[in-house]
XYZ file of C-alpha atoms in Angstrom:
292
model
C 222.663 156.109 -107.878
C 218.964 155.723 -107.251
C 217.083 158.706 -105.994
C 215.404 158.269 -102.647
C 211.683 158.342 -102.977
C 209.954 161.100 -101.101
C 207.400 159.859 -98.569
C 203.861 160.248 -99.657
C 202.261 163.383 -98.205
C 199.820 162.717 -95.390
C 196.273 163.797 -96.057
C 195.814 167.300 -94.786
C 192.737 166.383 -92.748
C 194.251 163.342 -90.963
C 195.193 165.240 -87.790
C 191.943 167.115 -87.848
C 189.944 163.917 -88.236
C 191.851 162.282 -85.369
C 191.261 165.324 -83.196
C 187.587 165.268 -83.983
C 187.394 161.544 -83.246
C 188.955 162.034 -79.814
C 186.562 164.892 -79.091
C 183.461 162.801 -79.722
C 181.294 161.441 -76.925
C 179.888 157.900 -77.163
C 176.692 159.459 -78.513
C 178.560 160.622 -81.607
C 178.208 164.292 -80.673
C 181.073 166.434 -79.503
C 181.502 166.350 -75.751
C 180.359 169.942 -75.527
C 177.109 169.231 -77.381
C 176.544 166.037 -75.426
C 176.900 167.950 -72.142
C 174.465 170.569 -73.475
C 171.863 167.841 -74.053
C 172.217 166.571 -70.475
C 172.094 170.084 -69.007
C 169.063 171.030 -71.112
C 166.998 168.246 -69.531
C 167.543 169.738 -66.056
C 165.445 172.863 -66.554
C 164.618 173.009 -70.300
C 166.419 176.351 -70.472
C 168.564 176.340 -73.621
C 170.493 179.503 -72.715
C 171.482 178.307 -69.244
C 172.236 174.821 -70.570
C 174.621 176.315 -73.134
C 176.407 178.321 -70.417
C 176.739 175.264 -68.168
C 178.077 173.282 -71.128
C 180.896 175.788 -71.591
C 179.607 178.087 -74.316
C 180.193 181.818 -74.056
C 177.613 183.687 -71.981
C 177.603 186.425 -74.611
C 176.377 184.070 -77.334
C 174.670 181.447 -75.157
C 171.151 182.420 -76.228
C 171.951 182.089 -79.943
C 173.990 178.927 -79.359
C 171.181 177.319 -77.385
C 168.647 178.051 -80.100
C 170.997 176.792 -82.826
C 171.754 173.593 -80.943
C 168.068 172.785 -80.426
C 167.491 173.083 -84.172
C 170.274 170.585 -84.884
C 168.867 167.196 -85.902
C 171.506 165.188 -84.044
C 171.174 167.267 -80.860
C 167.386 166.894 -80.875
C 167.760 163.150 -81.364
C 170.158 162.972 -78.413
C 167.789 164.980 -76.198
C 164.921 162.637 -77.080
C 167.168 159.644 -76.399
C 168.108 160.953 -72.950
C 164.464 161.668 -72.155
C 163.526 158.124 -73.123
C 166.342 156.669 -71.018
C 165.296 158.755 -68.039
C 161.681 157.626 -68.354
C 162.756 153.985 -68.590
C 164.988 154.292 -65.518
C 162.101 155.707 -63.525
C 159.613 153.309 -65.086
C 157.413 156.224 -66.002
C 154.937 156.038 -68.835
C 153.699 159.105 -70.697
C 150.154 158.403 -69.553
C 151.283 158.369 -65.918
C 152.904 161.786 -66.282
C 149.862 163.176 -68.072
C 147.535 161.772 -65.415
C 149.584 163.375 -62.634
C 149.586 166.730 -64.422
C 145.824 166.524 -64.934
C 145.288 165.751 -61.244
C 147.420 168.756 -60.343
C 145.579 171.042 -62.786
C 142.122 170.047 -61.534
C 142.820 169.530 -57.815
C 140.864 171.583 -55.282
C 143.151 173.881 -53.332
C 140.534 174.056 -50.574
C 141.481 170.516 -49.638
C 144.864 171.869 -48.526
C 144.169 175.315 -47.124
C 140.985 177.334 -46.922
C 139.192 180.108 -45.022
C 136.061 179.142 -43.099
C 133.509 181.499 -41.536
C 132.750 180.165 -38.061
C 130.538 181.277 -35.191
C 131.614 183.905 -32.718
C 131.271 183.511 -28.943
C 127.814 185.130 -28.955
C 126.248 183.256 -31.901
C 124.856 180.290 -29.939
C 125.008 181.532 -26.335
C 121.861 181.805 -24.230
C 120.146 185.053 -25.259
C 123.295 185.682 -27.353
C 125.423 186.153 -24.243
C 129.114 185.172 -24.259
C 129.376 181.376 -24.388
C 132.136 179.357 -22.707
C 133.581 176.057 -23.804
C 133.619 174.486 -20.324
C 133.206 175.513 -16.663
C 136.962 175.122 -16.350
C 137.539 177.773 -19.003
C 135.066 180.085 -17.241
C 136.741 179.618 -13.858
C 140.152 180.323 -15.392
C 138.845 183.591 -16.842
C 137.499 184.643 -13.430
C 140.810 183.897 -11.705
C 142.758 185.844 -14.351
C 140.434 188.843 -13.910
C 140.809 188.821 -10.104
C 144.615 188.658 -10.347
C 144.601 191.601 -12.711
C 142.346 193.609 -10.391
C 144.441 192.768 -7.304
C 147.687 193.836 -9.020
C 149.754 191.530 -6.796
C 148.064 192.483 -3.505
C 147.293 189.246 -1.643
C 144.680 190.823 0.658
C 142.775 192.290 -2.291
C 142.897 188.962 -4.114
C 141.555 187.170 -1.025
C 138.730 189.692 -0.641
C 137.729 189.351 -4.285
C 137.641 185.570 -3.958
C 135.475 185.749 -0.863
C 133.045 188.169 -2.551
C 132.831 185.865 -5.546
C 132.088 182.824 -3.364
C 129.312 184.719 -1.596
C 127.700 185.518 -4.922
C 128.186 189.243 -4.725
C 128.396 191.241 -7.938
C 131.897 192.343 -8.883
C 132.205 194.910 -11.685
C 134.034 193.672 -14.809
C 133.952 190.067 -13.577
C 133.041 187.527 -16.311
C 129.704 185.735 -15.938
C 128.374 182.499 -17.422
C 124.942 183.726 -18.439
C 125.581 182.547 -22.004
C 126.108 179.004 -20.851
C 128.642 176.391 -21.946
C 129.317 174.188 -24.917
C 130.912 176.650 -27.347
C 131.896 174.770 -30.549
C 134.461 176.646 -32.609
C 133.653 174.598 -35.723
C 129.956 175.545 -35.743
C 128.635 177.912 -38.393
C 127.619 181.533 -37.709
C 124.141 182.332 -36.448
C 122.464 184.747 -38.897
C 120.540 186.306 -35.980
C 123.627 187.016 -33.889
C 123.610 190.707 -32.788
C 127.379 190.667 -32.216
C 128.745 189.494 -35.604
C 125.504 189.963 -37.605
C 125.821 186.463 -39.006
C 129.250 187.016 -40.527
C 131.075 184.964 -37.929
C 134.863 184.927 -37.666
C 137.311 183.950 -40.417
C 139.529 180.980 -39.608
C 142.409 179.685 -41.762
C 142.234 175.901 -41.919
C 145.316 173.929 -43.044
C 145.193 170.197 -43.714
C 147.439 168.043 -41.532
C 150.556 167.707 -43.705
C 150.771 164.010 -42.831
C 147.561 163.596 -44.802
C 148.649 166.023 -47.538
C 151.790 164.193 -48.671
C 149.991 162.466 -51.549
C 147.957 165.521 -52.541
C 148.882 166.645 -56.094
C 149.050 170.316 -55.084
C 151.098 169.919 -51.915
C 154.759 170.973 -52.272
C 155.750 171.365 -48.636
C 155.737 174.123 -46.023
C 158.178 176.806 -45.002
C 158.570 179.067 -42.015
C 158.286 182.789 -42.753
C 158.349 185.876 -40.557
C 154.537 185.917 -40.724
C 154.106 182.252 -39.798
C 153.821 178.964 -41.682
C 153.356 179.077 -45.444
C 151.952 176.104 -47.346
C 153.588 175.812 -50.765
C 151.031 174.974 -53.443
C 151.764 173.816 -56.986
C 150.892 176.075 -59.936
C 147.639 174.665 -61.358
C 147.644 177.002 -64.367
C 151.114 175.838 -65.352
C 150.103 172.189 -65.012
C 147.061 172.794 -67.205
C 149.248 174.503 -69.799
C 151.603 171.507 -69.811
C 148.672 169.170 -70.387
C 147.415 171.353 -73.225
C 150.842 171.431 -74.859
C 151.166 167.669 -74.535
C 147.827 167.300 -76.316
C 149.001 169.855 -78.922
C 146.145 172.207 -78.124
C 148.404 175.256 -78.518
C 150.034 176.465 -81.700
C 153.394 178.074 -81.029
C 153.557 179.381 -84.598
C 151.135 182.190 -85.303
C 150.231 182.841 -88.940
C 149.800 186.560 -89.462
C 148.130 187.677 -92.675
C 148.321 191.231 -93.960
C 146.552 192.958 -96.804
C 148.385 194.021 -99.951
C 147.853 197.677 -99.010
C 149.527 197.154 -95.634
C 152.463 195.304 -97.200
C 152.908 198.058 -99.809
C 152.844 200.752 -97.121
C 155.360 198.857 -94.978
C 157.726 198.495 -97.922
C 157.455 202.213 -98.684
C 158.258 203.114 -95.075
C 161.172 200.704 -95.077
C 162.583 202.142 -98.302
C 162.355 205.689 -96.951
C 164.019 204.812 -93.634
C 167.802 204.772 -93.169
C 169.358 201.318 -92.715
C 169.970 200.200 -89.134
C 173.746 199.965 -89.119
C 176.100 199.904 -86.096
C 176.990 203.523 -86.824
C 173.297 204.462 -86.925
C 172.767 202.784 -83.544
C 175.714 204.683 -82.024
C 174.513 208.006 -83.410
C 170.930 207.452 -82.227
C 171.489 205.634 -78.951
C 169.742 208.364 -76.972
C 166.635 208.086 -79.155
C 166.548 204.306 -78.915
C 166.822 204.507 -75.112
C 163.934 206.935 -75.005
C 161.800 204.614 -77.119
C 162.621 201.729 -74.831
C 161.597 203.674 -71.733
C 158.366 204.794 -73.437
C 157.513 201.175 -74.130
C 157.772 200.206 -70.451
């Protein structure tokens, strides 16, 4: 009787290989790493990208750093960046030009403070100057109503006295003339403001500001309208980094005497073990507070 042949043993890594194959994204990376690459492009924050990709929050910082040093992950990130640029039809020079415009734009074109004349700067003999006779008449009527305090007879009497040209205490007069221009500059000889004028905040019409490189919108706050302005320093830094003007790696050189002294101190110091940290937690906390 022939003995039945035993089936050949399956390679131990067959199931593992199949599992790995099913877990791979079209990019060739694992789905988790592929998602990390996509998330990293959103804000260039490796730690947050790792968390959003499903890595543990406790180790996300280390995982993010490790992933960015992986050759295949870096290649995938560069590939996604290239695809994004192609979809938007953006060239590197276009991006650099926009950043440069943002870094060198004049914020005064959006919002600025101007020193303008006060009401006495250009009035006749530096008396209070009105815009128009209509404004002057409105001021007189408002003063009479305030003086009459709702009494119709008093208001009528004040109006009659004013028409007859009689002097009424506290009543506005037009000795300074008309033609006040709020946009005019201060008069250095003005005895009222001494040439300093009045500060006015001038904001560009946002319909004209839409294409301005620094304009990022407006928002309503409890103190009024706030114009949001782009960070010029950050834009300049991005330009500098693109042109490789910064070196992220700093080469520190130390003398032989300093190295010898550091080694001696290290040899004489106890090793930093978990037990050492637990026993000296209070001292480490104190050092941390002193450093703040």
